[in-house]
Coordinates of C-alpha atoms in Angstrom, one line a residue:
M1 CA -3.5 -31.1 9.6
Q2 CA -5.3 -27.6 10.4
T3 CA -8.4 -27.5 8.9
A4 CA -7.9 -25.5 5.7
Y5 CA -8.5 -21.9 4.6
D6 CA -11.3 -21.1 2.3
E7 CA -10.3 -18.6 -0.2
M8 CA -13.9 -17.6 -1.0
Y9 CA -15.6 -18.5 2.3
A10 CA -15.3 -17.2 5.5
S11 CA -15.6 -20.1 8.3
D12 CA -19.5 -18.5 9.3
G13 CA -20.1 -19.4 5.5
D14 CA -20.5 -15.4 4.4
V15 CA -18.4 -15.0 0.9
R16 CA -14.6 -13.0 1.9
E17 CA -14.5 -9.5 0.7
N18 CA -12.9 -10.0 -2.6
Y19 CA -15.0 -12.7 -3.5
R20 CA -17.8 -11.1 -3.2
G21 CA -18.7 -9.6 -7.0
Y22 CA -18.0 -13.0 -8.5
A23 CA -20.5 -14.5 -6.2
E24 CA -23.0 -12.6 -7.3
W25 CA -22.3 -13.1 -10.8
L26 CA -22.7 -16.5 -9.5
R27 CA -25.4 -16.9 -8.1
A28 CA -27.4 -15.4 -11.4
S29 CA -25.6 -17.3 -13.0
S30 CA -27.7 -21.1 -14.3
P31 CA -26.0 -24.4 -14.4
E32 CA -26.2 -24.5 -18.2
V33 CA -24.6 -21.7 -19.1
I34 CA -21.5 -22.5 -16.7
A35 CA -21.1 -26.1 -18.8
R36 CA -21.1 -24.1 -21.8
K37 CA -18.2 -22.4 -20.6
R38 CA -16.5 -25.4 -19.0
S39 CA -17.1 -26.7 -22.6
E40 CA -16.1 -23.5 -24.5
A41 CA -13.0 -23.5 -22.8
E42 CA -11.5 -26.9 -23.4
V43 CA -12.3 -26.7 -26.9
A44 CA -10.9 -24.0 -26.8
F45 CA -7.2 -24.6 -25.5
H46 CA -7.2 -28.0 -27.4
R47 CA -7.3 -26.0 -30.7
V48 CA -4.6 -23.4 -28.9
G49 CA -2.4 -26.7 -28.2
I50 CA -2.2 -26.1 -24.9
T51 CA 0.0 -29.2 -23.5
F52 CA 2.8 -31.2 -21.9
A53 CA 4.3 -34.5 -22.0
V54 CA 4.3 -36.6 -19.5
Y55 CA 8.3 -38.0 -19.3
G56 CA 8.5 -42.1 -18.3
E57 CA 4.9 -42.6 -19.8
D58 CA 4.4 -45.7 -22.0
T59 CA 2.2 -43.6 -23.9
G60 CA 4.2 -40.9 -24.9
Q61 CA 1.6 -38.9 -25.7
E62 CA 0.4 -34.8 -24.4
R63 CA -1.7 -34.4 -21.7
L64 CA -4.4 -31.2 -22.1
I65 CA -3.8 -29.4 -19.1
P66 CA -7.4 -28.7 -16.9
F67 CA -8.4 -25.1 -16.8
D68 CA -10.5 -24.4 -14.2
I69 CA -12.9 -21.4 -14.4
V70 CA -13.3 -20.6 -11.2
P71 CA -11.1 -17.7 -10.8
R72 CA -8.6 -17.2 -8.1
I73 CA -8.8 -13.6 -6.4
I74 CA -6.4 -11.6 -4.4
P75 CA -7.4 -7.8 -2.6
A76 CA -4.5 -5.6 -3.6
H77 CA -3.5 -5.7 -0.1
E78 CA -1.9 -9.0 -0.2
W79 CA -0.5 -8.8 -3.2
Q80 CA 1.5 -5.9 -2.5
R81 CA 3.3 -7.5 0.5
M82 CA 3.6 -10.7 -1.0
A83 CA 5.5 -8.1 -3.9
D84 CA 7.7 -6.9 -1.2
G85 CA 8.4 -10.5 0.0
L86 CA 9.3 -12.3 -3.4
R87 CA 11.3 -9.0 -4.2
Q88 CA 13.6 -9.2 -0.8
R89 CA 13.6 -12.9 -1.6
V90 CA 15.3 -12.6 -4.9
R91 CA 17.3 -10.2 -4.5
A92 CA 18.9 -11.8 -1.5
L93 CA 18.9 -15.2 -4.2
N94 CA 21.1 -12.9 -6.7
A95 CA 23.4 -11.7 -3.9
F96 CA 24.2 -14.9 -2.5
L97 CA 24.3 -16.5 -5.6
H98 CA 27.3 -13.6 -7.2
D99 CA 28.8 -14.6 -3.5
I100 CA 29.4 -18.3 -3.5
Y101 CA 31.3 -17.8 -7.4
H102 CA 33.2 -15.3 -5.8
D103 CA 34.0 -14.5 -2.3
Q104 CA 32.1 -16.5 -0.3
E105 CA 31.4 -14.3 2.5
I106 CA 28.5 -16.2 3.7
L107 CA 30.6 -19.2 4.1
K108 CA 33.5 -17.6 5.6
A109 CA 31.3 -16.1 8.4
G110 CA 30.0 -19.4 9.6
R111 CA 26.2 -18.7 8.1
I112 CA 26.2 -21.6 6.1
P113 CA 28.0 -24.7 5.9
A114 CA 30.6 -24.1 3.5
E115 CA 30.3 -27.9 2.8
Q116 CA 26.4 -27.7 1.9
I117 CA 27.6 -25.4 -1.2
L118 CA 31.2 -26.2 -1.9
K119 CA 30.3 -30.8 -1.9
N120 CA 26.4 -30.0 -3.3
S121 CA 26.3 -31.2 -7.0
Q122 CA 24.5 -27.9 -8.5
F123 CA 27.2 -26.0 -7.7
R124 CA 29.7 -25.6 -10.6
H125 CA 33.0 -24.8 -9.9
E126 CA 33.3 -23.7 -13.8
M127 CA 31.7 -20.7 -12.8
V128 CA 33.9 -19.6 -9.7
G129 CA 35.3 -15.9 -10.7
I130 CA 33.0 -15.0 -14.1
A131 CA 31.7 -12.3 -14.0
V132 CA 27.8 -11.3 -15.7
P133 CA 26.6 -9.0 -16.5
E134 CA 24.6 -6.8 -13.6
Q135 CA 25.8 -9.5 -11.3
I136 CA 22.4 -11.4 -11.7
Y137 CA 21.7 -14.6 -12.1
A138 CA 18.4 -15.9 -11.8
H139 CA 17.3 -13.8 -14.3
I140 CA 13.7 -15.4 -14.1
A141 CA 12.7 -17.1 -10.8
G142 CA 9.5 -18.9 -10.2
I143 CA 8.6 -18.9 -6.3
D144 CA 6.3 -21.6 -4.9
L145 CA 3.4 -19.9 -2.5
V146 CA 0.9 -21.9 0.0
R147 CA -1.4 -20.5 2.8
A148 CA -2.5 -22.1 5.0
D149 CA -4.3 -20.7 7.9
N150 CA -1.8 -19.6 11.1
G151 CA -5.1 -20.1 13.9
Q152 CA -5.1 -16.4 14.8
Q153 CA -5.4 -13.8 12.4
G154 CA -6.4 -16.1 9.3
A155 CA -4.0 -17.8 6.9
D156 CA -0.3 -16.7 6.5
Y157 CA 1.9 -17.1 2.8
Y158 CA 4.7 -19.5 2.9
V159 CA 7.7 -20.0 0.4
L160 CA 7.4 -23.9 -0.2
E161 CA 10.1 -23.6 -2.5
D162 CA 12.5 -21.7 -5.0
N163 CA 12.5 -22.1 -8.8
L164 CA 15.7 -20.8 -10.8
R165 CA 16.8 -23.0 -13.4
T166 CA 13.9 -23.2 -16.2
P167 CA 10.5 -22.2 -13.7
S168 CA 7.8 -22.8 -16.7
G169 CA 4.2 -22.0 -16.5
V170 CA 3.9 -18.7 -17.3
S171 CA 2.8 -19.7 -20.6
Y172 CA -0.7 -21.2 -19.0
M173 CA -0.8 -17.8 -17.0
L174 CA -0.7 -15.6 -20.4
E175 CA -3.1 -18.1 -22.0
G176 CA -6.0 -18.9 -19.0
R177 CA -6.4 -14.9 -18.5
K178 CA -6.6 -14.2 -22.4
M179 CA -9.2 -17.3 -22.2
M180 CA -11.6 -16.3 -18.8
M181 CA -11.5 -12.7 -20.7
R182 CA -13.0 -14.0 -23.6
L183 CA -15.9 -16.1 -21.6
F184 CA -16.9 -13.6 -19.0
P185 CA -16.1 -10.5 -20.3
E186 CA -18.9 -9.0 -18.0
L187 CA -16.8 -10.4 -14.8
F188 CA -13.7 -8.1 -15.7
A189 CA -16.1 -5.2 -16.2
R190 CA -17.3 -5.3 -12.5
Q191 CA -14.6 -4.8 -11.2
A192 CA -10.6 -4.0 -12.1
V193 CA -8.2 -6.9 -12.0
A194 CA -4.7 -6.1 -12.8
P195 CA -3.6 -7.5 -16.7
V196 CA -0.6 -9.7 -16.7
D197 CA -0.4 -10.0 -20.7
H198 CA 2.4 -7.3 -20.7
Y199 CA 4.6 -10.5 -19.5
P200 CA 6.0 -10.5 -22.5
D201 CA 7.1 -7.2 -23.1
L202 CA 8.4 -7.2 -19.7
L203 CA 10.2 -10.2 -20.4
L204 CA 11.9 -9.6 -23.4
N205 CA 13.3 -5.7 -21.8
N206 CA 14.6 -7.5 -18.8
L207 CA 16.5 -9.3 -20.8
R208 CA 18.0 -6.8 -23.3
S209 CA 19.1 -4.9 -20.2
V210 CA 21.5 -7.7 -19.3
A211 CA 23.1 -7.6 -22.8
P212 CA 26.3 -7.9 -22.9
R213 CA 28.6 -4.8 -21.7
G214 CA 28.9 -2.5 -24.9
V215 CA 25.8 -4.3 -27.0
D216 CA 23.2 -1.5 -27.4
N217 CA 20.7 -3.5 -29.8
P218 CA 20.8 -7.1 -28.2
T219 CA 19.5 -9.7 -29.9
V220 CA 17.9 -12.5 -27.7
V221 CA 16.3 -15.8 -28.6
V222 CA 14.9 -18.6 -26.7
L223 CA 17.0 -21.8 -26.7
T224 CA 14.8 -25.3 -26.6
P225 CA 16.2 -28.4 -26.4
G226 CA 13.4 -29.4 -29.0
Q227 CA 9.3 -30.7 -29.8
Y228 CA 9.5 -33.5 -27.5
N229 CA 10.8 -31.5 -24.5
S230 CA 7.6 -31.3 -21.9
A231 CA 7.6 -27.7 -22.2
Y232 CA 7.3 -26.9 -25.5
F233 CA 5.0 -25.4 -26.5
E234 CA 5.9 -22.3 -23.8
H235 CA 8.9 -22.3 -25.5
A236 CA 7.7 -21.4 -28.8
F237 CA 4.7 -19.2 -27.2
L238 CA 7.1 -17.2 -25.3
A239 CA 9.3 -16.3 -28.7
Q240 CA 6.6 -15.7 -30.8
Q241 CA 4.7 -13.4 -27.7
M242 CA 8.4 -11.2 -27.1
G243 CA 8.8 -11.5 -31.3
I244 CA 12.5 -13.2 -30.9
E245 CA 14.2 -16.5 -32.5
L246 CA 13.7 -19.9 -31.1
V247 CA 16.6 -21.6 -32.1
D248 CA 18.0 -25.3 -30.3
G249 CA 21.5 -26.0 -30.8
N250 CA 21.9 -26.7 -34.4
D251 CA 20.8 -23.3 -35.0
M252 CA 23.8 -21.6 -33.9
F253 CA 27.5 -22.2 -33.4
V254 CA 30.8 -20.4 -32.5
R255 CA 33.5 -18.8 -33.3
S256 CA 36.6 -16.6 -31.6
D257 CA 34.4 -16.5 -28.8
T258 CA 31.5 -15.4 -29.9
V259 CA 27.2 -16.6 -29.9
F260 CA 26.1 -17.0 -33.9
M261 CA 22.7 -17.9 -35.4
R262 CA 22.1 -19.3 -38.8
T263 CA 19.3 -17.6 -40.4
T264 CA 19.0 -17.3 -44.4
Q265 CA 20.3 -13.9 -44.9
G266 CA 23.4 -15.7 -43.1
S267 CA 25.1 -16.1 -39.6
R268 CA 23.9 -12.9 -37.0
R269 CA 25.9 -12.8 -33.4
V270 CA 24.0 -13.1 -30.7
D271 CA 23.3 -11.6 -27.5
V272 CA 21.3 -13.0 -24.8
I273 CA 19.8 -16.6 -24.6
Y274 CA 17.1 -17.2 -22.8
R275 CA 17.5 -21.0 -22.4
R276 CA 15.1 -24.0 -21.4
I277 CA 17.9 -26.4 -21.3
D278 CA 19.5 -27.7 -18.1
D279 CA 23.6 -26.6 -17.5
D280 CA 24.9 -30.0 -18.3
F281 CA 23.6 -30.3 -21.8
L282 CA 24.2 -26.3 -22.7
D283 CA 27.7 -27.3 -24.3
P284 CA 29.3 -30.7 -24.7
R285 CA 32.7 -29.5 -24.7
A286 CA 31.9 -27.9 -21.0
F287 CA 29.8 -30.2 -19.3
N288 CA 28.1 -33.4 -20.7
K289 CA 30.2 -34.6 -24.1
D290 CA 27.7 -37.2 -24.8
S291 CA 24.5 -34.0 -24.8
L292 CA 23.5 -33.6 -28.4
L293 CA 21.0 -30.4 -27.7
G294 CA 23.7 -27.6 -27.2
V295 CA 26.1 -25.7 -28.5
P296 CA 29.5 -26.4 -28.7
G297 CA 32.0 -24.1 -27.7
L298 CA 28.9 -21.5 -25.7
F299 CA 30.4 -22.3 -22.1
S300 CA 33.6 -20.5 -24.2
A301 CA 31.9 -18.0 -25.4
Y302 CA 30.3 -17.2 -22.0
R303 CA 32.6 -16.8 -19.9
A304 CA 34.4 -14.4 -22.3
G305 CA 31.6 -12.3 -21.8
N306 CA 30.0 -12.5 -24.9
V307 CA 26.9 -13.7 -23.9
T308 CA 24.6 -14.1 -21.5
L309 CA 22.5 -17.2 -20.2
A310 CA 19.4 -16.5 -18.7
N311 CA 19.2 -17.9 -16.3
A312 CA 22.9 -18.4 -15.2
V313 CA 24.7 -21.3 -15.2
G314 CA 25.1 -22.3 -11.3
T315 CA 21.8 -20.9 -10.0
G316 CA 20.5 -24.5 -9.1
I317 CA 22.4 -24.0 -6.1
A318 CA 19.9 -21.9 -5.0
D319 CA 17.3 -23.4 -5.6
D320 CA 18.7 -26.8 -4.6
K321 CA 16.2 -28.3 -1.2
A322 CA 18.6 -28.5 0.7
I323 CA 19.6 -24.7 0.8
Y324 CA 16.0 -23.3 1.1
V325 CA 16.2 -23.4 4.1
H326 CA 19.2 -20.4 4.5
V327 CA 17.0 -18.7 3.0
P328 CA 16.0 -16.5 5.6
E329 CA 19.6 -16.4 7.0
M330 CA 20.4 -15.1 3.0
I331 CA 18.2 -11.9 3.4
R332 CA 19.3 -11.5 7.1
F333 CA 22.8 -11.8 5.6
Y334 CA 22.6 -9.5 2.4
C335 CA 19.8 -7.4 2.7
G336 CA 19.9 -6.8 6.6
E337 CA 16.2 -7.0 6.6
E338 CA 14.1 -9.6 8.5
P339 CA 12.4 -11.6 5.8
I340 CA 8.9 -10.5 4.8
L341 CA 7.8 -14.4 3.8
S342 CA 8.1 -16.8 5.7
N343 CA 9.8 -20.3 5.1
V344 CA 7.1 -23.7 5.8
P345 CA 9.2 -25.2 9.2
T346 CA 12.2 -27.8 7.8
W347 CA 13.5 -30.6 8.7
E348 CA 17.0 -31.3 8.2
L349 CA 17.4 -34.9 6.9
S350 CA 21.0 -34.5 6.7
K351 CA 21.4 -33.1 11.1
A352 CA 21.2 -36.8 13.5
E353 CA 18.2 -34.7 15.7
D354 CA 16.3 -33.6 12.4
L355 CA 16.5 -37.4 10.9
A356 CA 15.4 -38.8 14.3
Y357 CA 12.4 -36.8 14.4
V358 CA 10.8 -37.3 10.8
L359 CA 12.0 -41.5 11.6
E360 CA 9.6 -41.7 14.1
H361 CA 7.1 -39.2 13.0
L362 CA 6.7 -39.9 8.9
P363 CA 3.0 -40.6 8.8
E364 CA 2.5 -37.1 9.6
L365 CA 5.2 -35.2 7.0
V366 CA 6.0 -34.6 3.2
V367 CA 10.0 -35.7 2.5
K368 CA 10.8 -34.4 -0.4
E369 CA 14.3 -35.2 -2.2
V370 CA 16.2 -32.3 -2.5
H371 CA 16.7 -32.1 -5.9
G372 CA 13.7 -33.0 -7.3
S373 CA 10.9 -31.0 -9.2
G374 CA 7.3 -31.9 -10.6
G375 CA 5.8 -33.5 -8.0
Y376 CA 8.3 -37.0 -8.2
G377 CA 10.3 -38.1 -5.0
M378 CA 8.0 -36.6 -2.3
L379 CA 6.2 -38.7 0.4
V380 CA 3.1 -37.3 1.6
G381 CA 3.0 -38.9 4.7
P382 CA -1.2 -38.5 5.8
T383 CA -1.7 -40.4 2.7
A384 CA 0.9 -42.5 1.4
T385 CA -0.2 -46.7 2.6
K386 CA 2.0 -48.5 5.4
A387 CA 4.5 -50.2 2.5
A388 CA 5.0 -46.6 0.5
I389 CA 5.9 -45.2 4.2
S390 CA 8.5 -48.2 4.8
A391 CA 10.1 -48.2 1.3
F392 CA 10.6 -44.1 1.2
R393 CA 11.8 -45.1 4.5
D394 CA 14.7 -47.6 3.5
K395 CA 15.6 -45.1 1.1
I396 CA 15.9 -42.2 3.7
I397 CA 17.9 -44.3 6.0
A398 CA 20.5 -45.3 2.6
A399 CA 21.0 -41.3 2.1
P400 CA 19.3 -39.0 4.4
S401 CA 21.3 -35.8 2.8
G402 CA 19.2 -36.2 -0.1
Y403 CA 16.1 -35.1 1.9
I404 CA 13.9 -32.4 3.8
A405 CA 11.0 -33.0 5.6
Q406 CA 8.3 -30.7 6.7
P407 CA 5.1 -30.6 8.1
T408 CA 2.1 -31.8 5.9
L409 CA -0.1 -27.9 6.0
A410 CA -3.2 -27.7 5.1
L411 CA -3.1 -25.8 1.8
S412 CA -5.8 -23.1 1.5
T413 CA -8.9 -24.2 -0.6
C414 CA -10.6 -22.1 -3.7
P415 CA -13.6 -23.8 -5.2
T416 CA -13.8 -25.9 -8.6
Y417 CA -15.6 -27.3 -10.8
V418 CA -15.3 -30.9 -10.7
E419 CA -17.3 -34.2 -11.8
S420 CA -19.6 -33.9 -8.9
G421 CA -20.0 -29.8 -9.2
V422 CA -18.5 -26.8 -7.0
A423 CA -15.6 -28.4 -4.4
P424 CA -13.0 -27.5 -2.6
R425 CA -9.7 -27.9 -3.5
H426 CA -5.6 -27.1 -2.6
I427 CA -3.9 -24.7 -4.6
D428 CA -0.9 -22.7 -4.4
L429 CA 0.7 -19.9 -6.9
R430 CA 3.7 -19.2 -8.2
P431 CA 4.7 -15.6 -9.1
Y432 CA 7.5 -15.1 -11.8
V433 CA 9.9 -12.3 -10.5
L434 CA 12.4 -10.9 -13.3
S435 CA 15.6 -9.3 -12.4
G436 CA 17.5 -7.0 -14.4
R437 CA 18.4 -3.7 -13.8
E438 CA 15.2 -3.7 -11.7
I439 CA 13.0 -6.2 -10.0
T440 CA 9.9 -6.7 -12.0
M441 CA 6.7 -8.8 -12.1
V442 CA 3.4 -9.3 -13.2
P443 CA 0.5 -8.9 -10.4
G444 CA -0.5 -12.5 -9.5
G445 CA 1.1 -15.6 -11.7
L446 CA 0.2 -19.2 -12.5
T447 CA -2.2 -20.4 -10.0
R448 CA -2.1 -24.5 -9.4
V449 CA -4.8 -26.7 -7.9
A450 CA -5.3 -30.2 -7.1
L451 CA -8.1 -31.6 -8.8
K452 CA -8.1 -35.4 -7.0
E453 CA -10.0 -34.8 -3.8
G454 CA -7.5 -34.4 -0.5
S455 CA -4.9 -34.2 -2.9
L456 CA -2.4 -32.1 -1.7
V457 CA -0.1 -32.4 -4.9
V458 CA -0.8 -29.1 -7.4
N459 CA 1.7 -30.3 -10.6
S460 CA 0.1 -31.4 -13.6
S461 CA 2.3 -34.4 -13.9
Q462 CA 0.6 -35.4 -11.2
G463 CA -3.1 -34.5 -12.1
G464 CA -3.1 -31.1 -11.0
G465 CA -4.6 -27.9 -13.1
T466 CA -4.4 -24.2 -13.0
K467 CA -6.9 -21.4 -12.7
D468 CA -6.8 -18.0 -13.7
T469 CA -5.5 -15.6 -10.4
W470 CA -6.7 -12.4 -9.9
V471 CA -5.2 -9.6 -8.3
L472 CA -7.4 -6.8 -7.6
E473 CA -6.5 -3.3 -8.3
D474 CA -7.5 -0.6 -5.4

């Protein structure tokens, strides 16, 4: 595996230009001050209640997500290229979703094998032919980026995966920034850090822009599966920040293919639903008949064009890891451009040649389930035991099309406060891209950090934490 690119320090030990202001402050700050600030941050996060639940744990308790007070700092020119690449990628993904549920031109052209789409469990046949406002399916996209040394001119950003169903984590980005500004106002006075606190306004404007035709003053709600969901804090937080209602399935009903919300003043029409519920549970009449989380008749209202769902039903096909390998081709097909941001090189285990290579090199590779998320259902070869590799090999052989494999990238590192002091830890970045009449985003995103030494898994469910992400303005 390559040597990891250090975000703060160059190979000769010099501080990189974008970190110089922070490094000067750090040198002037005593360990006692830093320790006190860390404690203040932990107490504040407990008070606010920024927690998440881990499914399958016997305790059923919620955990506090660790927050690190060393920021990840990105210079303006790097962010500009990243933002251009993110807009290009999300534009192509939305075009792909519209195409496969309508004319299927990319399949007819043979640019993507039709069976990979039409036989995929994430392809929703119920969505074929349904028109959605502005032809937007992925209104909110979380695109995971990693940075790795390219061996020549520093390091490149790569897209690790696309999250288009119900991407989470933006509340941690917003609360992390609020925390840093409260704890270290002098740092923000020293340099111009691009703001992120307007994200709820951008999100609300984006949702309002895709209301059903003829609705001038749309009612927007956040639909949650309830307080036992791992991301419930975020659902409530975003509803409160946007000044809209947080509802569950019992709060709404459908009459004459129109969705209504129960209020103390009587029923009120709902025009846009920012849903944080998976497709299967949205409507027991259309999908999982045993679902108690959704709204009976919701899909009928959606099909009639009387309500907008964000994200649209069926977006999961575009963030399936088996489809990820085709996104560069989507960009060429729909945008007529070369991809600005590259994918991580990927082996498709449904191909005999790729499967043979991966089985021979399992200890060197990362292998993922195509439907997996949260760091589950994956093998990190270099850190896995022989027994774990052997067991995973059997799973792959039993169902090779259910997996992809990638080289074990040396994700970039950022200095991080851990038990032993300050030490480098691997990080990734999840910017949030909003699509409506325009494509917008706030500068930066959620930086996740693998707090375990040597770990490449940054997910909070696997022991990861978060950092504030600073994009420096010119």
